Coordinates of C-alpha atoms and ligand atoms in Angstrom, one line a residue:
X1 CA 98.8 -3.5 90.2
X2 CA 96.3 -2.0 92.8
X3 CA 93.3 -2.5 94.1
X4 CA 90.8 0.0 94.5
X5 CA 88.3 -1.1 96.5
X6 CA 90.0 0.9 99.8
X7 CA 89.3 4.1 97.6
X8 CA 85.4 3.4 97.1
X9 CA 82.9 5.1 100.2
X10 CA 81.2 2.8 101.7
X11 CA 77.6 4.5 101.0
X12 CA 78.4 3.7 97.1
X13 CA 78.9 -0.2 97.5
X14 CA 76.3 -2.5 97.0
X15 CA 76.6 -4.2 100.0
X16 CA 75.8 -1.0 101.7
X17 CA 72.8 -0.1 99.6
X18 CA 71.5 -3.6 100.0
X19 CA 72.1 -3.4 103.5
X20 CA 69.8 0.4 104.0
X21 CA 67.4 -1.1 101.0
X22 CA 67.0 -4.2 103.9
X23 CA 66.8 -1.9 106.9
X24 CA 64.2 -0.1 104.7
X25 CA 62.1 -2.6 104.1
X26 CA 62.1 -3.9 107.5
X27 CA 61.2 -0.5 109.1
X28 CA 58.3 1.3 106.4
X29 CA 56.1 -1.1 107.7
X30 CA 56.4 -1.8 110.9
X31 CA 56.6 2.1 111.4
X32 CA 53.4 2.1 109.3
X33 CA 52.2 -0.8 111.6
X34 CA 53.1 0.6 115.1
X35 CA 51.3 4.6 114.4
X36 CA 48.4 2.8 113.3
X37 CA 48.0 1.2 116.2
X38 CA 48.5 3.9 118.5
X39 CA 46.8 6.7 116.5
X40 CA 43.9 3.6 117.6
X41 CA 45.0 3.2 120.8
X42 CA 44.7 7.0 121.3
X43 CA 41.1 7.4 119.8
X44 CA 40.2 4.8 122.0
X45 CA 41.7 6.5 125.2
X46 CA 40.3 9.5 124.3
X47 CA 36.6 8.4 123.4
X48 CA 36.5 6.1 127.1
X49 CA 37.1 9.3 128.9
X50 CA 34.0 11.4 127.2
X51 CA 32.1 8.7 127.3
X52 CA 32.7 8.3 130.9
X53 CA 32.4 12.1 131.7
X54 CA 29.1 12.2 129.8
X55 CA 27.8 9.0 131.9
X56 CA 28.9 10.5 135.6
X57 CA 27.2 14.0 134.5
X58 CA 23.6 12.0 133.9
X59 CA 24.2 10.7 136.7
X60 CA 25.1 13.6 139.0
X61 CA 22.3 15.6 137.5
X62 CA 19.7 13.0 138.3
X63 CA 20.8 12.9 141.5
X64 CA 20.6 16.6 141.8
X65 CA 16.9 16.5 140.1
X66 CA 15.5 13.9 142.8
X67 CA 17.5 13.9 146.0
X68 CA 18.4 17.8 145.6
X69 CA 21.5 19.8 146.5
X70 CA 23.2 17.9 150.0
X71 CA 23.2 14.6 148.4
X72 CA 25.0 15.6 145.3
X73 CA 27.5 17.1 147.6
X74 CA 27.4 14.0 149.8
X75 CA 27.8 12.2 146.0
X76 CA 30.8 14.6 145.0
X77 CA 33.2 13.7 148.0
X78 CA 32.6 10.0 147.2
X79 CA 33.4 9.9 144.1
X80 CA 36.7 11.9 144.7
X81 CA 37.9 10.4 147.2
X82 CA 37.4 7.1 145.5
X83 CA 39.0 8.2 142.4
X84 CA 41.4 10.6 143.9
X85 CA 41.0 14.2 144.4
X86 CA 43.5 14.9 142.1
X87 CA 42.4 12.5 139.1
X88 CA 38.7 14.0 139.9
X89 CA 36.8 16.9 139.7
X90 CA 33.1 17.8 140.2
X91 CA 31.1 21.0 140.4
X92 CA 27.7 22.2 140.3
X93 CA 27.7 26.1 139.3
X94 CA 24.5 28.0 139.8
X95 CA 23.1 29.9 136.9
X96 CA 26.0 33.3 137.9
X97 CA 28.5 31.0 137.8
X98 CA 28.6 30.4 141.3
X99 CA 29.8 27.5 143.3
X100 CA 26.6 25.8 144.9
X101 CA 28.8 22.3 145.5
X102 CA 32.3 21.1 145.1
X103 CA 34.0 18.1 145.3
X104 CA 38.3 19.2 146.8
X105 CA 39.5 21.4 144.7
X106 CA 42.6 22.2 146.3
X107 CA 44.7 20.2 142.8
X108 CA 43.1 21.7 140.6
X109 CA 43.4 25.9 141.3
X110 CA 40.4 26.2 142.8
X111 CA 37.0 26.8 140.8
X112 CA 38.2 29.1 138.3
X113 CA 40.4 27.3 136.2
X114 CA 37.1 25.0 135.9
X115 CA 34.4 27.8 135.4
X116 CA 32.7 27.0 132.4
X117 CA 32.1 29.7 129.4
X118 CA 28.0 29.5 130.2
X119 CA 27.0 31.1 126.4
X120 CA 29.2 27.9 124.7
X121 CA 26.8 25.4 126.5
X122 CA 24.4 23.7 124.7
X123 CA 21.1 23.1 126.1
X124 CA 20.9 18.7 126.6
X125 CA 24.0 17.8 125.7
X126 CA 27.3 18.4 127.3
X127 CA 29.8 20.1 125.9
X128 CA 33.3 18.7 126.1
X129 CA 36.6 20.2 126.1
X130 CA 40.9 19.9 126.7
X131 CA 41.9 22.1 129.0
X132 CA 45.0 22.9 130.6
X133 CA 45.4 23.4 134.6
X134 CA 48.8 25.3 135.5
X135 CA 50.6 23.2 137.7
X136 CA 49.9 19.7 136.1
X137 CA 52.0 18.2 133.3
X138 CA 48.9 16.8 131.7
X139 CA 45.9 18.4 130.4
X140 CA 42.6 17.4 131.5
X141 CA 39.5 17.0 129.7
X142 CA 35.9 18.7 131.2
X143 CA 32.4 17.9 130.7
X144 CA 29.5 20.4 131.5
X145 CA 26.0 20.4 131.3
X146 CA 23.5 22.8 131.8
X147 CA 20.4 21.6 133.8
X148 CA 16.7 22.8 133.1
X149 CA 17.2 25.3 136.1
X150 CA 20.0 27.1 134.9
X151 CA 22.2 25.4 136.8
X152 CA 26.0 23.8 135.3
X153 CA 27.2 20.5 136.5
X154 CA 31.2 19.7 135.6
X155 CA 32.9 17.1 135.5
X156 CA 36.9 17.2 134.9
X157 CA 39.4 14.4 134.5
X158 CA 43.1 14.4 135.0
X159 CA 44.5 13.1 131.9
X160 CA 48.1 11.5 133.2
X161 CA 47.4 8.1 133.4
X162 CA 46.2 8.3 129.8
X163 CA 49.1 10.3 128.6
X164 CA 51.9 7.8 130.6
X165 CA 49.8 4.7 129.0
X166 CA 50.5 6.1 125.5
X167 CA 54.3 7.2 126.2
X168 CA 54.8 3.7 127.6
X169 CA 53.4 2.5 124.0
X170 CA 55.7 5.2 122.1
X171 CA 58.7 4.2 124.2
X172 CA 58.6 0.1 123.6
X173 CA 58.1 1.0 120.0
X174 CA 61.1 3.1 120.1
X175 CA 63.0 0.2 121.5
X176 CA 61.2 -2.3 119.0
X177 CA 61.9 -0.2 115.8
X178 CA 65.5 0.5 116.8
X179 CA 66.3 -3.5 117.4
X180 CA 64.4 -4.7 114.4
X181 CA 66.8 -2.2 112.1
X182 CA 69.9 -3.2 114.1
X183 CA 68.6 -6.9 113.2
X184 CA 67.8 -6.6 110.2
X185 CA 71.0 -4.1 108.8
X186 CA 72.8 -6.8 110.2
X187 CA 71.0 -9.2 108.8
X188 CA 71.1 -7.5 105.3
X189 CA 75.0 -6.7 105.4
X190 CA 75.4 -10.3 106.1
X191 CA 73.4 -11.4 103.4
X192 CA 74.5 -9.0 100.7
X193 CA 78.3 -9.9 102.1
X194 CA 78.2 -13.0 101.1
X195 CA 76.3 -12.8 97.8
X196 CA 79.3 -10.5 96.8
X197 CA 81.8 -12.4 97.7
X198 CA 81.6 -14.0 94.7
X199 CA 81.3 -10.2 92.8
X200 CA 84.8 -9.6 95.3
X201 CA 86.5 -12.8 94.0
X202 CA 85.8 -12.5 90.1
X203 CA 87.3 -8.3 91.1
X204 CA 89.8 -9.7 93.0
X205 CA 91.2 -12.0 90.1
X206 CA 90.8 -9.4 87.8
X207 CA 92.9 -6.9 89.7
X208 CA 95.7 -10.2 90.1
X209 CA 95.6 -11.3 86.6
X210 CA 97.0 -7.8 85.3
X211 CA 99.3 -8.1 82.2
X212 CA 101.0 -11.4 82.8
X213 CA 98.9 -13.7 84.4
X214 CA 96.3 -14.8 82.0
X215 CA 96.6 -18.4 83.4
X216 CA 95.0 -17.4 86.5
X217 CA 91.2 -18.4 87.0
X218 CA 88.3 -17.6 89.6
X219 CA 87.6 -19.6 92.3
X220 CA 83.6 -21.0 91.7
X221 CA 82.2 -21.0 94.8
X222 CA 78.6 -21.6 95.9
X223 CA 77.0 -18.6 96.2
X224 CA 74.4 -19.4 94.2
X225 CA 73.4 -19.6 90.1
X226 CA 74.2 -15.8 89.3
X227 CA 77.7 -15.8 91.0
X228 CA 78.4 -19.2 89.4
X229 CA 77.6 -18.1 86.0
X230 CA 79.5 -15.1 86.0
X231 CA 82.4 -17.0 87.2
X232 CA 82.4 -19.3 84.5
X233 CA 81.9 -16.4 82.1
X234 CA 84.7 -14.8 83.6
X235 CA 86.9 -17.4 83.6
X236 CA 85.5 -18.2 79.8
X237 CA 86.2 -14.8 78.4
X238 CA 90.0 -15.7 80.5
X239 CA 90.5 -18.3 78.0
X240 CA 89.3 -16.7 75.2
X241 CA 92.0 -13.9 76.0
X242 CA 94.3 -16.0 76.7
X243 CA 94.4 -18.5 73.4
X244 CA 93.8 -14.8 71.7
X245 CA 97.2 -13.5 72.7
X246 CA 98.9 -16.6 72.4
X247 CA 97.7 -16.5 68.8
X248 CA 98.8 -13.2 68.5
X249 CA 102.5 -14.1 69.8
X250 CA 102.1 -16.9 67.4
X251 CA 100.5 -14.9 64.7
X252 CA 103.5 -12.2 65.2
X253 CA 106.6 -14.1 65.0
X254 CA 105.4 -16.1 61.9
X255 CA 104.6 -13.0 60.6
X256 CA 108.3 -11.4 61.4
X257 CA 109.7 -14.4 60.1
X258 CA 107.7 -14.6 56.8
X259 CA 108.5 -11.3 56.2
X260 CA 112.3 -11.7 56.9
X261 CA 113.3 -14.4 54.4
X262 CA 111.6 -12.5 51.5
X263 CA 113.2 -8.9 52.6
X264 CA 116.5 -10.9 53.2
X265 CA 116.5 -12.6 49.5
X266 CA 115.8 -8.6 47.7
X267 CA 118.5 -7.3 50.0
X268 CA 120.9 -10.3 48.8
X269 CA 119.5 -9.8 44.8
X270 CA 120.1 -5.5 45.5
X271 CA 123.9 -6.2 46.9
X272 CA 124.9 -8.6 44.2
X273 CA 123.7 -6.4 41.9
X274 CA 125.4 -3.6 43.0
X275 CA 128.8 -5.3 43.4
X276 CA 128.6 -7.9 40.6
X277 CA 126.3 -6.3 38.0
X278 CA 127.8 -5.2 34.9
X279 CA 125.7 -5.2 32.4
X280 CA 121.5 -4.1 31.8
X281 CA 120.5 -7.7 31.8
X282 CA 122.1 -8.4 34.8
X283 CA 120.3 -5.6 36.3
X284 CA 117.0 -6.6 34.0
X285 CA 117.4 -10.2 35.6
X286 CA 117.3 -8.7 39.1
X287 CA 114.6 -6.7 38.8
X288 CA 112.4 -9.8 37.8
X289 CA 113.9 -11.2 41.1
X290 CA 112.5 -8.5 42.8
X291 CA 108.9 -8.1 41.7
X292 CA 108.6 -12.1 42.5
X293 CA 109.6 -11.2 45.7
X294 CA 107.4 -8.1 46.3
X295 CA 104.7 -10.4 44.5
X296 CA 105.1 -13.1 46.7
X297 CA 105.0 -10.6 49.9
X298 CA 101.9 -8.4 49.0
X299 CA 100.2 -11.6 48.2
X300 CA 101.2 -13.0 52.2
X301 CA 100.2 -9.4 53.3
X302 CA 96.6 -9.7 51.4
X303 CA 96.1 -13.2 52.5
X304 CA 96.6 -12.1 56.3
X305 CA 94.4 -9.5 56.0
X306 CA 91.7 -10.9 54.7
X307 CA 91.4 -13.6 57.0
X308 CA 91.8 -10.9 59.5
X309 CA 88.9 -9.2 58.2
X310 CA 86.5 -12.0 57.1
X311 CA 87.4 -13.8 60.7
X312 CA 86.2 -10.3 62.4
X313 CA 83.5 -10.0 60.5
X314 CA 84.7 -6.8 58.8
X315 CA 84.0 -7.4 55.0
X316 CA 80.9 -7.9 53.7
X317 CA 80.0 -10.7 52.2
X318 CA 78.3 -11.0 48.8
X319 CA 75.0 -12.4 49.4
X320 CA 73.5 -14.4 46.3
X321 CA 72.8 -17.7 45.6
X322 CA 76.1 -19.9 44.6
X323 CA 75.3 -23.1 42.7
X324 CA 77.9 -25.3 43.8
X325 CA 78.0 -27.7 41.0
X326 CA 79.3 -24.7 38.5
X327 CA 81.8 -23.5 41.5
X328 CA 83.0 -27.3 41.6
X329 CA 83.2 -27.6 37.6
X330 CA 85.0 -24.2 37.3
X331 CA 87.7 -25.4 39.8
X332 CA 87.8 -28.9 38.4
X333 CA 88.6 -26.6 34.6
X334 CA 90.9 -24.4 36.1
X335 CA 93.1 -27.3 38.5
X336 CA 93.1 -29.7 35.5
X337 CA 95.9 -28.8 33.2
X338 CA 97.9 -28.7 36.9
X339 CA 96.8 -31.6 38.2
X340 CA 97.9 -33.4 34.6
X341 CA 101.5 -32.1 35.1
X342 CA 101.4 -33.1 38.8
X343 CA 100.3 -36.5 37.5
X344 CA 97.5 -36.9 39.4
X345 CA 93.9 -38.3 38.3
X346 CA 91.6 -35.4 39.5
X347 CA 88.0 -36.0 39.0
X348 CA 84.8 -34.2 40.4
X349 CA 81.4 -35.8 41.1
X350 CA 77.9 -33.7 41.8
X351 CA 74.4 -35.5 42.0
X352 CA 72.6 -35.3 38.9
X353 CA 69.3 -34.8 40.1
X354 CA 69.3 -31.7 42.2
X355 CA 71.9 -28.6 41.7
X356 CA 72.9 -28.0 45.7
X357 CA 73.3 -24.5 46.1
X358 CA 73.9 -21.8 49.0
X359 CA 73.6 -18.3 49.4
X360 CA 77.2 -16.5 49.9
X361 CA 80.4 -15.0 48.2
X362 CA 81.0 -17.2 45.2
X363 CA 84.7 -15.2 44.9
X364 CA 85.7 -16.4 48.7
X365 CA 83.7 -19.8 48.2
X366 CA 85.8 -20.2 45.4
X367 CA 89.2 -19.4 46.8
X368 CA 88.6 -21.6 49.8
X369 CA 87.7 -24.3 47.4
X370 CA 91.1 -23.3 45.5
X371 CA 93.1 -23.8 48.3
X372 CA 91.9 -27.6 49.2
X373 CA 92.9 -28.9 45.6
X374 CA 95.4 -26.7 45.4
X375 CA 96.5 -28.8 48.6
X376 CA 95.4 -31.7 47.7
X377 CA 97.3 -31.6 44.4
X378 CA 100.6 -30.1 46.1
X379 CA 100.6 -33.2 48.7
X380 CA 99.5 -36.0 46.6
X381 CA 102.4 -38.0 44.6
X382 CA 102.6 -38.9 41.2
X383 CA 99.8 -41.7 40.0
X384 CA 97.4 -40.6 43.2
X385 CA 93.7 -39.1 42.7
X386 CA 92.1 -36.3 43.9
X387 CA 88.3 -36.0 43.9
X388 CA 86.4 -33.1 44.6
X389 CA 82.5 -34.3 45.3
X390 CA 79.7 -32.4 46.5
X391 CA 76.0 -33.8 48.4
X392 CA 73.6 -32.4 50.0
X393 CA 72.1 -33.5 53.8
X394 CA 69.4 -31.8 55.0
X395 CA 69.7 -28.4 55.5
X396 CA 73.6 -28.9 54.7
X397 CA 76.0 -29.2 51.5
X398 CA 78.9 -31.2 52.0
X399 CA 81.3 -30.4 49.0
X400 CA 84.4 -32.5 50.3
X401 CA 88.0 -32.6 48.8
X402 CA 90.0 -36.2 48.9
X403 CA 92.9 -37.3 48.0
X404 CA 95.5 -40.0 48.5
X405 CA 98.3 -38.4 49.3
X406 CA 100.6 -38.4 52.2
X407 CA 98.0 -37.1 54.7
X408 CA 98.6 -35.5 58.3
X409 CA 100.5 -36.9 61.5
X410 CA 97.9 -37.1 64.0
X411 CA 99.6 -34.6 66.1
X412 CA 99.6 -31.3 63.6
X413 CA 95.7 -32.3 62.8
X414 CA 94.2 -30.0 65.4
X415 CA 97.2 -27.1 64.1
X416 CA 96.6 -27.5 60.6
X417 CA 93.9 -24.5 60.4
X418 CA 96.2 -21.9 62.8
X419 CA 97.7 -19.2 60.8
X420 CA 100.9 -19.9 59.4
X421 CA 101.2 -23.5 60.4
X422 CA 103.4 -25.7 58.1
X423 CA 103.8 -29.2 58.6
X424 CA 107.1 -30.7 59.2
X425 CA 106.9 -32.5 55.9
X426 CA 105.9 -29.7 53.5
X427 CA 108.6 -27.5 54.8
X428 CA 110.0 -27.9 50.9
X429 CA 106.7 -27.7 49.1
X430 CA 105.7 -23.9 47.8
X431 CA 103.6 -22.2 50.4
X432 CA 103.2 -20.2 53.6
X433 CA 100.7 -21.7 55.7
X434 CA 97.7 -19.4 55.2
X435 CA 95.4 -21.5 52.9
X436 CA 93.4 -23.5 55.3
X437 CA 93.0 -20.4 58.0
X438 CA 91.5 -18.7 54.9
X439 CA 89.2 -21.4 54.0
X440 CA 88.1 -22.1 57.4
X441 CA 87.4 -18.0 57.9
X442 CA 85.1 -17.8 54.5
X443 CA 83.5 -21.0 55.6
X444 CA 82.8 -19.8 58.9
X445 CA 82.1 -16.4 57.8
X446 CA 79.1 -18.2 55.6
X447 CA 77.8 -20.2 59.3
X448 CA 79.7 -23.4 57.9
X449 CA 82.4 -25.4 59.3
X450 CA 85.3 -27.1 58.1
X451 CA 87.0 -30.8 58.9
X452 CA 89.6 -32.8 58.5
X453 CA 90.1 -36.6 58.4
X454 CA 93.3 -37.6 57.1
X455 CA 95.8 -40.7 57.7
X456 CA 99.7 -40.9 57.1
X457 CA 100.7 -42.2 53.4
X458 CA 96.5 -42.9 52.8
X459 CA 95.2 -39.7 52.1
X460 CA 93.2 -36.4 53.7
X461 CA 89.9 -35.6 52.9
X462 CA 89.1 -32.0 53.7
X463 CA 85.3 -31.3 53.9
X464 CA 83.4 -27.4 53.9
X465 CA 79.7 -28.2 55.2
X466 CA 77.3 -25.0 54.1
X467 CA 73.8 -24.1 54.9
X468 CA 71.9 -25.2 51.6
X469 CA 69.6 -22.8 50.1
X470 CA 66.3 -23.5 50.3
X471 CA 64.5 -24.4 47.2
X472 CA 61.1 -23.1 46.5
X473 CA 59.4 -26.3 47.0
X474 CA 60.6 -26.8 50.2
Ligands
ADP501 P1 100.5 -24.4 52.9 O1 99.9 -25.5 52.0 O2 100.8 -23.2 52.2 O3 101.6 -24.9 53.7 P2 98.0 -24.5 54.2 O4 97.4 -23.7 55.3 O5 97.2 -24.7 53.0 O6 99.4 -24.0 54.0 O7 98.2 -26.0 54.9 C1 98.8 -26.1 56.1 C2 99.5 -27.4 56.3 O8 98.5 -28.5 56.3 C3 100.4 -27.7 55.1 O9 101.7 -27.2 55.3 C4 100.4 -29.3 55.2 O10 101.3 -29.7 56.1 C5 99.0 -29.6 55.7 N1 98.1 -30.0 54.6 C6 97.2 -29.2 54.0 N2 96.5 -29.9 53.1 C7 97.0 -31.1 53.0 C8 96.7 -32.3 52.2 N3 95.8 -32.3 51.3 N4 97.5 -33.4 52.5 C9 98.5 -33.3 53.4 N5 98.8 -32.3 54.2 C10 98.1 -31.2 54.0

């Protein structure tokens, strides 16, 4: 015995896909839920900084327009150095592209890296652009307008603080996507660990119970209703196995033993034939013997097969109505002339009124009724009665067999229907222990049941209940 679960990858057991499945769903959407809220962030960022741009250049240029040329330079200077001259940049560029004022320029390259491409600028609105100044790890974005006198006012903005504000953001959603996977992939093994443990158990007993064990059971724990339920199931199908094989061992060493005594009596007849035998009636005597013998074994043989097949469901029943009071009165004729020479009163009672019937195999409903008198007449002593009665109740007929003859020890009732059971006391009477399995297989096979009640030295009274057959009326 082995166990394989050493040999599985990991990536392959449920546990595992449960636990990516969780760490999946934890992580779609808040992945989904953190770019959405910096794509935001971003367009945010980026629409402050035009919007500021485009309000310093209305400003600067009416400035320019009513205090002229020294006091926008006086304005330039102020600004940077209040924003910082490396955040900042202002220009006013004459119609050549000339620089008429300046705010420091010394961060930024000089002018030139700022120098706007004059045919790209639109007349009243300013025209705004990313641009890149060597040197600086950001980019910056510039505004320029052109005035009415052909003059260009620029303003640029370092974009750093921008760009740190959004790698901060991209950074703590790193860390927050990575801990809320680490959670929750813990979170889901754990989970999925221990709502296969029960899975593990009912494996772990099946690897154990191998060929020999069939006693052992799974543990039920309290996993929860699933788990539970294949447990029991589990541990169901267990007992089902297990009363199965003891059957068999049963089954197979009646079987052996059945077959020996017969095979033992030809061999015996065959010897003293051959030793003793002289003459062709001797021989003619013998070979009666024999076909008795191989009678009496093909008929044991039949009989276990066909409660073999009728219990698996592997014959096919005849499906036509059966009208029980002719299948009662044909046994009654047929058990009568036997029943006189066991000297017992055997009678048979149906209900005027309404003829019961049921839909099924009349030749097995008939045998399985054989077997019952046949019974009842083999265990009931000279001077008892057996009656064989039939009655419907609701959707059932009961067609019950009584006698009162020496009835079944308490302790062999719940054996009398096993295959090749025997009870102590009819170990002398003719038989082999296969009539009541074969009744209780066609009965069954026809979604009936039969029962026993029976007391010692009273009498048994064996009872087959049927689905009736609905009559038209009904
Ligand atoms: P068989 O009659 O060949 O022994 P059955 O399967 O018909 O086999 O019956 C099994 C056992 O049940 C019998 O050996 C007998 O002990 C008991 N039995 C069956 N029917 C009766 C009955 N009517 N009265 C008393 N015992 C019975």
């Amino acid at each position: 015995m082995s166990s394989k679960s050493g040999e599985r990858p990991l990536v392959r057991t449920v546990t595992a896909r449960l636990t990516l499945w969780y760490c999946a769903v934890f992580a779609v959407p808040v992945l989904a839920v953190f770019t959405l809220v910096y794509s935001i962030l971003a367009r945010d960022l980026n629409q402050r900084v035009n919007q500021d741009l485009a309000d310093d250049l209305a400003e600067f240029a009416e400035l320019y327009r009513t205090q002229g040329l020294t006091a926008l330079q006086a304005e330039f200077d102020r600004e940077a150095a209040s924003d910082g001259v490396e955040v900042i940049s202002l220009v006013l560029f004459g119609p050549d592209l000339e620089v008429r004022a300046a705010s420091d320029l010394s961060s930024w390259q000089g002018p030139d890296t700022l120098r706007p491409d004059a045919v790209r600028v639109p007349r009243n609105s300013p025209l705004i652009r990313t641009i890149r100044i060597p040197g600086k790890t950001a980019p910056a974005r510039v505004a320029v307008l052109r005035l009415e006198d052909g003059t260009f006012l620029l303003a640029a903005k370092a974009l750093d603080s921008d760009r740190e504000l959004l790698a901060s953001y991209r950074r703590v959603c790193a860390i927050g996507l990575v801990v809320m996977l680490v959670s929750g992939g813990l979170t889901g093994w754990f989970l999925a660990k221990r709502a296969m443990a029960g899975v593990a158990r009912v494996t772990r007993t099946a690897w154990q119970i191998g060929a020999s064990d069939l006693g052992r059971r799974v543990p039920v724990g309290n996993e929860g209703e699933e788990i539970r339920e294949l447990a029991e199931a589990f541990n169901q199908m267990l007992e089902r196995i297990r009363s199965l094989v003891a059957e068999l061992r049963e089954v197979s060493n009646n079987i052996a033993h059945d077959l020996r005594s017969p095979l033992t009596r030809i061999r015996g007849l065959a010897e003293a034939a051959l030793t003793h035998s002289e003459s062709l009636d001797e021989y003619r005597r013998m070979a009666g013997a024999v076909v008795e013998e191989c009678d009496h074994l093909v008929n044991l043989i039949n009989t276990m097969l066909e409660i073999a097949e009728t219990d698996a469901g592997a014959t096919r029943l005849a499906r036509t109505p059966v009208d029980i009071r002719a299948l009662i009165e044909d046994a009654h004729d047929l058990f009568l002339a036997s029943a006189e020479e066991a000297g017992v009163q055997f009678t048979c009672s149906v209900p005027e009124d309404a003829s019961p019937a049921v839909t099924g195999d009349r030749g097995r409903l008939e045998r399985a009724l054989a077997n019952l008198i046949d019974n009842a007449i083999k265990y009931t002593p000279r001077g008892g009665t057996v009656e064989v009665r039939a009655e419907r109740s609701g959707e059932w007929i009961h067609v019950s067999v009584a006698d009162t003859g020496a009835g079944i020890p308490p302790d062999e009732l719940p054996r009398v229907f096993d295959r090749f059971h025997r009870g102590d006391r009819s170990r002398t009477t003719a038989g082999n222990g296969l009539g009541l399995s074969l009744a209780r297989a066609v009965v069954r096979a026809h979604g009936g049941e039969i029962t026993v009640v029976s007391r010692v030295n009273q009498g048994s009274t064996f009872t087959l209940r049927l689905p009736a057959l609905c009559s038209p009326s009904e």
